[in-house]
Each structure stands twice: as C-alpha cells, then as structure tokens.
Amino acid sequence: MTTGFTVEQLRAAASDAVRAPSLHNSQPWRFRLRDGGIELSVDPRRRLPATDPSGWGARIACGAALFNLRLSLAVAGTPATVRLRPYPAEPDVVARLVPDAPRPPTPTEQSLHAAIGRRFSNRAPFWPDPVPADARWRLGEAARAEQCWLELVIGTSAVNAFAEVARSAHRVLERDPAYVAERNSWIRAEPTSDGVPAASGGPQSEPQDLLPQRGFGGRNRAPGRDFEPEPLVAVLGSTGNTATDQIIAGQALQRVLLTATDTGLAASMLSQPIEVPGAREALRLSLGRFGTPQMVMRIGYGQPGAATPRRPVNEVLDLPVGTDQRVVH
Ligand SMILES: Cc1cc2nc3c(=O)[nH]c(=O)nc-3n(C[C@H](O)[C@H](O)[C@H](O)COP(=O)(O)O)c2cc1C
C-alpha cells in the first residue's frame, strides 16, 4: 500500500481508542496523522506524577488504546501494521500504524470490537458464581495472543496471600499525601469528561473486605452486599519490563478485558501491588514466573453498570491547521 490513512479514518479509530481504561480515567493519549500513518503518543500534560512517576500507567493505558485502534481499523477493512516506539528521539510516541493490505475482519476482531463500548470497570461486588473453565481458558488465550501471560490465582490460601500483598501495598500508597491528593483530585461528583464519577467508584471499603479498593469515594454498601468470598484474581504479566513491554502489556490488558466483556464477564483492575516495587516483587515471586506482573484484575459475574465518560475525540487529535474540526458521527 502506498496511500496513507485519512483524517476520517483517524477520527473514527480514535473514537474507539479513547474508550480504553486509564489510571483515574486520566486519558493520557494523543493521536495524529504523520506521513500517512496514525501515531499515538503519551500526553505529557496528563501524567500522574505522584501515582505514576515512571510512566508505567500511561504506557499501559496507551497500549490499551492502541489495541482498540488496531481493532477499529481492522473492522473497517483497513488493518494496520504497527511499529512500537518508532522514534528513539521521541519516546512519547507509543506507536505508528500504517495501512496493511486490506482484508475482511476476522470474527474475533468483530466480537472484540463490539465489546469496546460495553466494557467498563465494575467495582461492585460480583455474584459468587465461579468463572467456568472455558472462560478462564479464553482469557489466558487473549493474553497469549498479545505476547503476555495471565496467571489465575487459584485456591483460598493463594488468594489470601495475594490479598495480603495487595493490602500492604494499598497501605503504603495511602500513607503518601501526594498520592492521596492526586487520587482525590480525579474523583468527580458531577459528570465531566474525565476522572472517576462517584457513581462508578465502587462501594466504600469495609473492614471485612479481602481486596483493597482504590478509594474513589463510593457509596455506602447496602447491608449484606459483601464482595464475593473467593474472587477470581488474574495477574497479567509480560516477558520484560521495558517501556515497549509495558505498551505490549497494555494491548494484552485490553484484549483480556474485551474478551471478558464478550464472554459476559465483568472486571475491575487493582494495581496497588504493581505500583509499589516491593509488592510487585513479592507478587512475582509468589507466582513463580519469569517476567513482570503488569496488572491485576478481579473477574466475575457482575451487576449491570455504565461506561464512564471520555473527552470528545477532537480534544485528543492533533490535526493539521485547516482540517475540518467538526465531529463526525
Ligand atoms: C494502569 C491502570 C491502573 C488502574 N488501577 C486501578 C486500580 O487500582 N483500581 C481501580 O479501581 N481501577 C483501576 N484502573 C481502572 C481505571 O480507574 C479506569 O479504567 C478508568 O477510571 C476508566 O473507567 P473504565 O475502565 O470504566 O472505562 C486502572 C486502569 C489502568 C489503565
């Protein structure tokens, strides 16, 4: 292919990309066309210095957005070839996508793409029903298809040991006033285009809870609505831990989350044990795996909920001067 992507293709694909998850719904991404390629970059103005000093979270989020971009272009019949971190001198450029030979989308691409708008972080208690073996297998396959692994924490003692690591990481973070202030600054009482709406933040933590909730100021829980006693905890990991590995892990995260949605499962993320280096190492050792844990998910059958807001796509596009800025639906 010699011709490049158009502004309309960029706009359509970016509208799907922005549905990706991000730390505190900070949406740390920008999209542009350069020499016929779509480029996705970390938005340096949307970094979270206290929560994410290394930029790991921003790269995970951009990796997830990249997976949506890939799906969107593939479903439109214009799949892309992707180069990760294409310019050593511009480390914020996460990926460059150029047109590949046109082909019809695969059934998997179609079903994962259809799940983009239905996926959301479900922080409410799940039903106690176990996730069946074939669904667990699909989730593992989703991670493997993106060069990552998914380790399910199975059995009461393993889940309790994980919970201990997660709670101690949570306590470490909660002792840091800058972290707490940053998190609180992203809680939204009124609907806005970013941040975590109070209604999506999950219920307030209670002393009997096994897993620590990030603390987005949620509602008090109805009596008896406890969390599931043995949650399905899944740890997503990558081979290495370079910036490129983190972008790869972000793509795998989104593939796992969309696969869960497509399978009728709900998920929430808990990354406190990834953010605290000692906890991450303890988690890695407890799994007995090579590679690096990049995200932890709680997966199960959830009650219905709603997707969280995003900024209008025009706010995240860098278009050449003179391009039609109208939003096209
Ligand atoms: C790197 C990363 C870390 C996250 N960590 C947590 C977490 O510890 N606790 C939590 O409840 N949600 C966590 N999330 C989920 C985000 O808060 C969520 O994606 C964002 O608020 C947008 O909401 P949505 O997932 O419903 O679209 C994380 C997401 C990402 C990408």
CSV table of C-alpha atoms and ligand atoms in Angstrom, one decimal:
chain,number,residue,atom,x,y,z
A,1,MET,CA,0.0,0.0,0.0
A,2,THR,CA,1.3,3.4,-0.9
A,3,THR,CA,-1.5,5.6,0.3
A,4,GLY,CA,-1.9,6.5,3.9
A,5,PHE,CA,-4.7,6.8,6.4
A,6,THR,CA,-7.1,9.8,6.1
A,7,VAL,CA,-8.3,12.2,8.8
A,8,GLU,CA,-11.7,10.5,8.8
A,9,GLN,CA,-10.1,7.1,9.4
A,10,LEU,CA,-8.0,8.6,12.2
A,11,ARG,CA,-11.1,10.2,13.8
A,12,ALA,CA,-13.2,7.0,13.6
A,13,ALA,CA,-10.4,4.8,15.0
A,14,ALA,CA,-9.5,7.4,17.7
A,15,SER,CA,-13.2,7.4,18.8
A,16,ASP,CA,-12.8,3.7,19.7
A,17,ALA,CA,-9.3,4.1,21.1
A,18,VAL,CA,-10.4,6.6,23.8
A,19,ARG,CA,-12.7,4.0,25.3
A,20,ALA,CA,-9.6,2.3,26.7
A,21,PRO,CA,-9.1,2.3,30.5
A,22,SER,CA,-6.6,4.6,32.2
A,23,LEU,CA,-5.4,5.4,35.7
A,24,HIS,CA,-8.1,7.5,37.3
A,25,ASN,CA,-9.6,7.9,33.8
A,26,SER,CA,-6.8,10.4,33.1
A,27,GLN,CA,-6.9,9.5,29.3
A,28,PRO,CA,-3.2,10.2,28.7
A,29,TRP,CA,-3.1,10.0,24.9
A,30,ARG,CA,-3.0,12.0,21.7
A,31,PHE,CA,-3.5,10.9,18.1
A,32,ARG,CA,-2.2,12.4,14.9
A,33,LEU,CA,-1.5,11.7,11.2
A,34,ARG,CA,2.1,11.9,10.1
A,35,ASP,CA,3.2,10.9,6.6
A,36,GLY,CA,0.0,8.8,6.1
A,37,GLY,CA,0.5,6.9,9.4
A,38,ILE,CA,-1.6,7.2,12.5
A,39,GLU,CA,0.6,8.0,15.5
A,40,LEU,CA,-0.4,7.5,19.2
A,41,SER,CA,1.6,9.4,21.8
A,42,VAL,CA,1.5,9.7,25.6
A,43,ASP,CA,0.2,13.1,26.5
A,44,PRO,CA,2.8,14.6,28.9
A,45,ARG,CA,0.2,17.0,30.3
A,46,ARG,CA,-1.8,14.1,31.6
A,47,ARG,CA,0.9,12.3,33.6
A,48,LEU,CA,0.2,11.5,37.2
A,49,PRO,CA,3.4,12.4,38.9
A,50,ALA,CA,2.5,11.0,42.4
A,51,THR,CA,0.7,7.9,41.3
A,52,ASP,CA,2.7,7.0,38.2
A,53,PRO,CA,6.2,8.5,38.5
A,54,SER,CA,7.8,6.1,36.0
A,55,GLY,CA,5.1,6.5,33.3
A,56,TRP,CA,4.2,2.8,33.5
A,57,GLY,CA,0.4,3.5,33.9
A,58,ALA,CA,0.4,5.9,31.0
A,59,ARG,CA,2.1,3.4,28.7
A,60,ILE,CA,-0.4,0.6,29.8
A,61,ALA,CA,-3.3,3.0,29.0
A,62,CYS,CA,-1.8,3.9,25.7
A,63,GLY,CA,-1.2,0.2,24.9
A,64,ALA,CA,-4.9,-0.5,25.6
A,65,ALA,CA,-5.9,2.4,23.4
A,66,LEU,CA,-3.6,1.0,20.7
A,67,PHE,CA,-5.4,-2.3,20.8
A,68,ASN,CA,-8.7,-0.5,20.3
A,69,LEU,CA,-7.1,1.4,17.4
A,70,ARG,CA,-6.0,-1.8,15.8
A,71,LEU,CA,-9.4,-3.4,16.2
A,72,SER,CA,-11.2,-0.4,14.8
A,73,LEU,CA,-9.1,-0.2,11.7
A,74,ALA,CA,-9.3,-3.9,11.1
A,75,VAL,CA,-13.1,-3.9,11.5
A,76,ALA,CA,-13.3,-1.1,9.0
A,77,GLY,CA,-11.4,-3.3,6.5
A,78,THR,CA,-8.2,-1.2,6.7
A,79,PRO,CA,-6.0,-3.1,9.1
A,80,ALA,CA,-2.7,-1.6,10.1
A,81,THR,CA,0.9,-2.7,10.5
A,82,VAL,CA,2.1,-1.4,13.9
A,83,ARG,CA,5.6,-0.2,14.9
A,84,LEU,CA,6.0,0.4,18.6
A,85,ARG,CA,8.1,3.3,19.8
A,86,PRO,CA,9.2,4.1,16.2
A,87,TYR,CA,11.4,7.1,17.0
A,88,PRO,CA,14.1,6.7,19.6
A,89,ALA,CA,14.4,10.5,19.8
A,90,GLU,CA,10.6,10.8,20.6
A,91,PRO,CA,10.0,8.3,23.4
A,92,ASP,CA,6.4,9.6,23.9
A,93,VAL,CA,5.4,8.3,20.5
A,94,VAL,CA,4.0,4.9,21.5
A,95,ALA,CA,3.1,3.5,18.1
A,96,ARG,CA,2.9,4.3,14.4
A,97,LEU,CA,0.3,2.5,12.4
A,98,VAL,CA,0.4,2.3,8.6
A,99,PRO,CA,-2.1,0.7,6.2
A,100,ASP,CA,-1.6,-3.0,5.7
A,101,ALA,CA,-3.2,-5.0,2.8
A,102,PRO,CA,-7.0,-4.6,3.1
A,103,ARG,CA,-8.8,-7.7,4.2
A,104,PRO,CA,-12.2,-8.5,5.9
A,105,PRO,CA,-12.1,-8.6,9.7
A,106,THR,CA,-12.0,-11.9,11.5
A,107,PRO,CA,-14.9,-13.0,13.7
A,108,THR,CA,-12.7,-12.4,16.8
A,109,GLU,CA,-11.9,-8.9,15.7
A,110,GLN,CA,-15.6,-8.2,15.2
A,111,SER,CA,-16.7,-9.6,18.5
A,112,LEU,CA,-13.9,-7.8,20.4
A,113,HIS,CA,-14.6,-4.6,18.6
A,114,ALA,CA,-18.3,-4.9,19.5
A,115,ALA,CA,-17.3,-5.2,23.2
A,116,ILE,CA,-15.4,-1.9,23.3
A,117,GLY,CA,-18.5,0.2,24.2
A,118,ARG,CA,-19.8,-2.3,26.7
A,119,ARG,CA,-16.6,-2.6,28.7
A,120,PHE,CA,-16.3,-0.7,32.0
A,121,SER,CA,-14.6,-1.1,35.3
A,122,ASN,CA,-17.1,-2.9,37.5
A,123,ARG,CA,-16.0,-2.2,41.1
A,124,ALA,CA,-19.2,-3.5,42.7
A,125,PRO,CA,-19.5,-6.9,44.4
A,126,PHE,CA,-19.8,-9.8,41.9
A,127,TRP,CA,-22.1,-12.8,42.2
A,128,PRO,CA,-20.5,-15.8,43.9
A,129,ASP,CA,-20.8,-18.0,40.7
A,130,PRO,CA,-17.4,-19.3,39.6
A,131,VAL,CA,-16.0,-18.4,36.2
A,132,PRO,CA,-16.1,-21.7,34.2
A,133,ALA,CA,-13.0,-23.3,32.8
A,134,ASP,CA,-13.7,-22.5,29.2
A,135,ALA,CA,-14.0,-18.8,30.0
A,136,ARG,CA,-10.7,-18.9,32.0
A,137,TRP,CA,-9.1,-20.5,29.1
A,138,ARG,CA,-10.3,-17.8,26.7
A,139,LEU,CA,-8.9,-15.1,29.0
A,140,GLY,CA,-5.5,-16.8,29.0
A,141,GLU,CA,-5.5,-17.2,25.3
A,142,ALA,CA,-6.3,-13.5,24.9
A,143,ALA,CA,-3.1,-12.6,26.9
A,144,ARG,CA,-1.0,-15.1,25.0
A,145,ALA,CA,-2.3,-13.7,21.6
A,146,GLU,CA,-0.6,-10.4,22.6
A,147,GLN,CA,2.7,-12.0,23.8
A,148,CYS,CA,1.8,-11.8,27.5
A,149,TRP,CA,0.7,-14.3,30.2
A,150,LEU,CA,-2.3,-14.4,32.5
A,151,GLU,CA,-1.9,-16.2,35.8
A,152,LEU,CA,-5.1,-17.1,37.7
A,153,VAL,CA,-4.7,-17.1,41.5
A,154,ILE,CA,-6.4,-20.3,42.4
A,155,GLY,CA,-7.4,-21.5,45.9
A,156,THR,CA,-8.2,-19.9,49.2
A,157,SER,CA,-4.7,-19.8,50.5
A,158,ALA,CA,-3.2,-18.3,47.3
A,159,VAL,CA,-6.0,-15.7,47.1
A,160,ASN,CA,-5.4,-14.8,50.8
A,161,ALA,CA,-1.7,-14.5,50.2
A,162,PHE,CA,-2.3,-12.2,47.2
A,163,ALA,CA,-4.8,-10.1,49.2
A,164,GLU,CA,-2.2,-9.6,52.0
A,165,VAL,CA,0.4,-8.3,49.4
A,166,ALA,CA,-2.3,-6.0,47.9
A,167,ARG,CA,-3.5,-4.7,51.2
A,168,SER,CA,0.1,-3.9,52.3
A,169,ALA,CA,0.7,-2.1,49.0
A,170,HIS,CA,-2.5,-0.2,49.5
A,171,ARG,CA,-1.4,0.9,53.0
A,172,VAL,CA,2.0,2.1,51.6
A,173,LEU,CA,0.2,4.2,49.0
A,174,GLU,CA,-2.3,5.6,51.4
A,175,ARG,CA,0.5,6.9,53.6
A,176,ASP,CA,1.7,9.2,50.8
A,177,PRO,CA,-0.2,12.5,51.0
A,178,ALA,CA,0.7,13.4,47.4
A,179,TYR,CA,-0.8,10.1,46.1
A,180,VAL,CA,-4.0,10.6,48.1
A,181,ALA,CA,-4.3,14.3,46.9
A,182,GLU,CA,-3.8,13.3,43.3
A,183,ARG,CA,-6.4,10.5,43.5
A,184,ASN,CA,-8.9,12.7,45.2
A,185,SER,CA,-8.4,15.3,42.5
A,186,TRP,CA,-9.7,12.8,39.9
A,187,ILE,CA,-13.0,12.0,41.7
A,188,ARG,CA,-15.9,13.7,40.0
A,189,ALA,CA,-19.1,14.4,41.9
A,190,GLU,CA,-20.6,15.9,38.8
A,191,PRO,CA,-20.4,14.3,35.3
A,192,THR,CA,-17.4,15.6,33.4
A,193,SER,CA,-15.4,14.2,30.5
A,194,ASP,CA,-12.6,12.7,32.6
A,195,GLY,CA,-11.9,11.4,36.1
A,196,VAL,CA,-13.8,8.7,38.0
A,197,PRO,CA,-17.5,9.6,38.6
A,198,ALA,CA,-18.5,8.9,42.2
A,199,ALA,CA,-21.2,6.5,40.9
A,200,SER,CA,-18.5,4.4,39.2
A,201,GLY,CA,-16.1,4.3,42.1
A,202,GLY,CA,-17.4,1.2,43.8
A,203,PRO,CA,-18.8,1.0,47.3
A,204,GLN,CA,-16.9,2.2,50.3
A,205,SER,CA,-14.4,-0.3,51.7
A,206,GLU,CA,-15.4,-2.2,54.8
A,207,PRO,CA,-13.1,-3.9,57.3
A,208,GLN,CA,-14.1,-7.4,56.2
A,209,ASP,CA,-13.1,-6.8,52.6
A,210,LEU,CA,-10.5,-9.1,51.3
A,211,LEU,CA,-9.2,-6.9,48.5
A,212,PRO,CA,-8.3,-3.2,48.8
A,213,GLN,CA,-10.4,-0.8,46.8
A,214,ARG,CA,-8.6,2.2,45.4
A,215,GLY,CA,-11.0,4.6,47.3
A,216,PHE,CA,-12.8,6.7,44.8
A,217,GLY,CA,-15.3,7.9,47.4
A,218,GLY,CA,-18.1,5.5,46.5
A,219,ARG,CA,-21.4,5.0,48.2
A,220,ASN,CA,-22.0,3.1,51.4
A,221,ARG,CA,-23.0,-0.5,50.7
A,222,ALA,CA,-26.4,-2.0,51.2
A,223,PRO,CA,-26.4,-4.3,54.2
A,224,GLY,CA,-25.4,-7.8,53.2
A,225,ARG,CA,-23.8,-6.7,49.9
A,226,ASP,CA,-20.4,-8.1,50.6
A,227,PHE,CA,-17.8,-8.8,48.0
A,228,GLU,CA,-17.6,-12.3,46.6
A,229,PRO,CA,-15.8,-14.6,49.1
A,230,GLU,CA,-13.3,-16.0,46.6
A,231,PRO,CA,-12.8,-13.6,43.8
A,232,LEU,CA,-11.2,-14.7,40.5
A,233,VAL,CA,-7.9,-12.8,40.7
A,234,ALA,CA,-5.9,-12.7,37.4
A,235,VAL,CA,-2.4,-11.3,37.1
A,236,LEU,CA,-1.3,-10.2,33.7
A,237,GLY,CA,2.4,-10.2,33.0
A,238,SER,CA,4.9,-9.5,30.3
A,239,THR,CA,8.3,-11.1,29.5
A,240,GLY,CA,10.3,-7.9,30.2
A,241,ASN,CA,9.6,-4.6,31.7
A,242,THR,CA,10.9,-2.0,29.2
A,243,ALA,CA,8.7,0.8,28.0
A,244,THR,CA,7.9,-1.3,25.0
A,245,ASP,CA,7.0,-4.3,27.2
A,246,GLN,CA,4.5,-2.1,29.0
A,247,ILE,CA,2.9,-1.0,25.8
A,248,ILE,CA,2.6,-4.7,24.8
A,249,ALA,CA,1.1,-5.4,28.2
A,250,GLY,CA,-1.4,-2.6,27.7
A,251,GLN,CA,-2.6,-4.2,24.5
A,252,ALA,CA,-2.9,-7.6,26.2
A,253,LEU,CA,-4.8,-6.0,29.1
A,254,GLN,CA,-7.4,-4.6,26.7
A,255,ARG,CA,-7.6,-7.9,24.8
A,256,VAL,CA,-8.3,-9.7,28.1
A,257,LEU,CA,-10.8,-7.1,29.2
A,258,LEU,CA,-12.7,-7.1,25.9
A,259,THR,CA,-12.6,-10.9,25.9
A,260,ALA,CA,-14.1,-10.9,29.4
A,261,THR,CA,-16.8,-8.5,28.3
A,262,ASP,CA,-17.5,-10.6,25.2
A,263,THR,CA,-17.8,-13.7,27.5
A,264,GLY,CA,-20.4,-11.9,29.7
A,265,LEU,CA,-17.9,-11.3,32.5
A,266,ALA,CA,-17.2,-8.2,34.5
A,267,ALA,CA,-13.8,-7.0,35.6
A,268,SER,CA,-12.1,-4.3,37.7
A,269,MET,CA,-8.4,-3.5,38.0
A,270,LEU,CA,-6.3,-3.2,41.0
A,271,SER,CA,-2.8,-2.0,40.5
A,272,GLN,CA,-1.7,-1.1,44.0
A,273,PRO,CA,0.6,-4.2,44.1
A,274,ILE,CA,2.0,-3.2,40.8
A,275,GLU,CA,2.7,0.4,41.8
A,276,VAL,CA,4.7,-0.5,45.0
A,277,PRO,CA,8.0,-2.1,43.9
A,278,GLY,CA,8.3,-4.4,46.9
A,279,ALA,CA,4.8,-5.7,46.5
A,280,ARG,CA,5.3,-6.2,42.8
A,281,GLU,CA,8.4,-8.3,43.5
A,282,ALA,CA,6.5,-10.3,46.2
A,283,LEU,CA,3.8,-10.9,43.7
A,284,ARG,CA,6.2,-12.0,41.0
A,285,LEU,CA,7.9,-14.4,43.4
A,286,SER,CA,4.6,-15.8,44.6
A,287,LEU,CA,3.6,-16.6,41.0
A,288,GLY,CA,6.9,-18.4,40.4
A,289,ARG,CA,7.1,-16.9,36.9
A,290,PHE,CA,9.7,-15.3,34.8
A,291,GLY,CA,8.7,-11.8,33.6
A,292,THR,CA,7.0,-8.9,35.3
A,293,PRO,CA,3.4,-8.6,36.6
A,294,GLN,CA,1.8,-5.6,34.9
A,295,MET,CA,-1.8,-5.6,36.1
A,296,VAL,CA,-4.1,-7.4,38.4
A,297,MET,CA,-7.8,-7.9,37.6
A,298,ARG,CA,-10.8,-9.1,39.6
A,299,ILE,CA,-13.1,-11.0,37.2
A,300,GLY,CA,-16.6,-12.4,37.7
A,301,TYR,CA,-20.3,-12.1,37.0
A,302,GLY,CA,-21.3,-8.5,37.8
A,303,GLN,CA,-24.4,-6.5,38.0
A,304,PRO,CA,-25.1,-4.1,35.1
A,305,GLY,CA,-23.4,-0.8,35.1
A,306,ALA,CA,-22.5,2.1,32.8
A,307,ALA,CA,-19.4,3.1,30.8
A,308,THR,CA,-17.6,6.2,32.2
A,309,PRO,CA,-17.2,9.4,30.2
A,310,ARG,CA,-14.4,10.4,27.8
A,311,ARG,CA,-13.2,13.6,26.4
A,312,PRO,CA,-14.6,14.4,22.9
A,313,VAL,CA,-12.4,12.9,20.3
A,314,ASN,CA,-11.5,16.3,18.8
A,315,GLU,CA,-9.7,17.1,22.1
A,316,VAL,CA,-7.2,14.3,21.6
A,317,LEU,CA,-6.5,14.8,17.9
A,318,ASP,CA,-3.6,16.9,16.6
A,319,LEU,CA,-4.9,17.8,13.2
A,320,PRO,CA,-3.1,19.9,10.6
A,321,VAL,CA,-4.2,23.5,10.5
A,322,GLY,CA,-7.2,23.9,8.2
A,323,THR,CA,-8.6,20.4,8.7
A,324,ASP,CA,-12.3,20.3,9.3
A,325,GLN,CA,-12.6,20.2,13.1
A,326,ARG,CA,-16.3,19.2,13.2
A,327,VAL,CA,-17.1,16.0,15.0
A,328,VAL,CA,-18.5,13.4,12.5
A,329,HIS,CA,-20.6,10.6,14.0
B,1,LIG,C1,-2.8,1.3,34.5
B,1,LIG,C2,-4.1,1.3,35.2
B,1,LIG,C3,-4.3,1.1,36.5
B,1,LIG,C4,-5.5,1.1,37.1
B,1,LIG,N1,-5.6,0.8,38.5
B,1,LIG,C5,-6.9,0.8,39.1
B,1,LIG,C6,-7.0,0.5,40.5
B,1,LIG,O1,-6.0,0.2,41.2
B,1,LIG,N2,-8.2,0.5,41.0
B,1,LIG,C7,-9.4,0.7,40.2
B,1,LIG,O2,-10.5,0.6,40.8
B,1,LIG,N3,-9.3,0.9,38.9
B,1,LIG,C8,-8.0,1.0,38.3
B,1,LIG,N4,-7.9,1.2,37.0
B,1,LIG,C9,-9.1,1.5,36.2
B,1,LIG,C10,-9.4,2.9,35.9
B,1,LIG,O3,-9.7,3.7,37.0
B,1,LIG,C11,-10.5,3.0,34.8
B,1,LIG,O4,-10.1,2.4,33.7
B,1,LIG,C12,-10.9,4.5,34.5
B,1,LIG,O5,-11.4,5.1,35.6
B,1,LIG,C13,-11.9,4.5,33.3
B,1,LIG,O6,-13.0,3.8,33.6
B,1,LIG,P1,-13.5,2.5,32.8
B,1,LIG,O7,-12.5,1.4,33.0
B,1,LIG,O8,-14.8,2.1,33.4
B,1,LIG,O9,-13.6,2.9,31.4
B,1,LIG,C14,-6.7,1.2,36.4
B,1,LIG,C15,-6.5,1.4,35.0
B,1,LIG,C16,-5.3,1.4,34.4
B,1,LIG,C17,-5.2,1.6,32.9
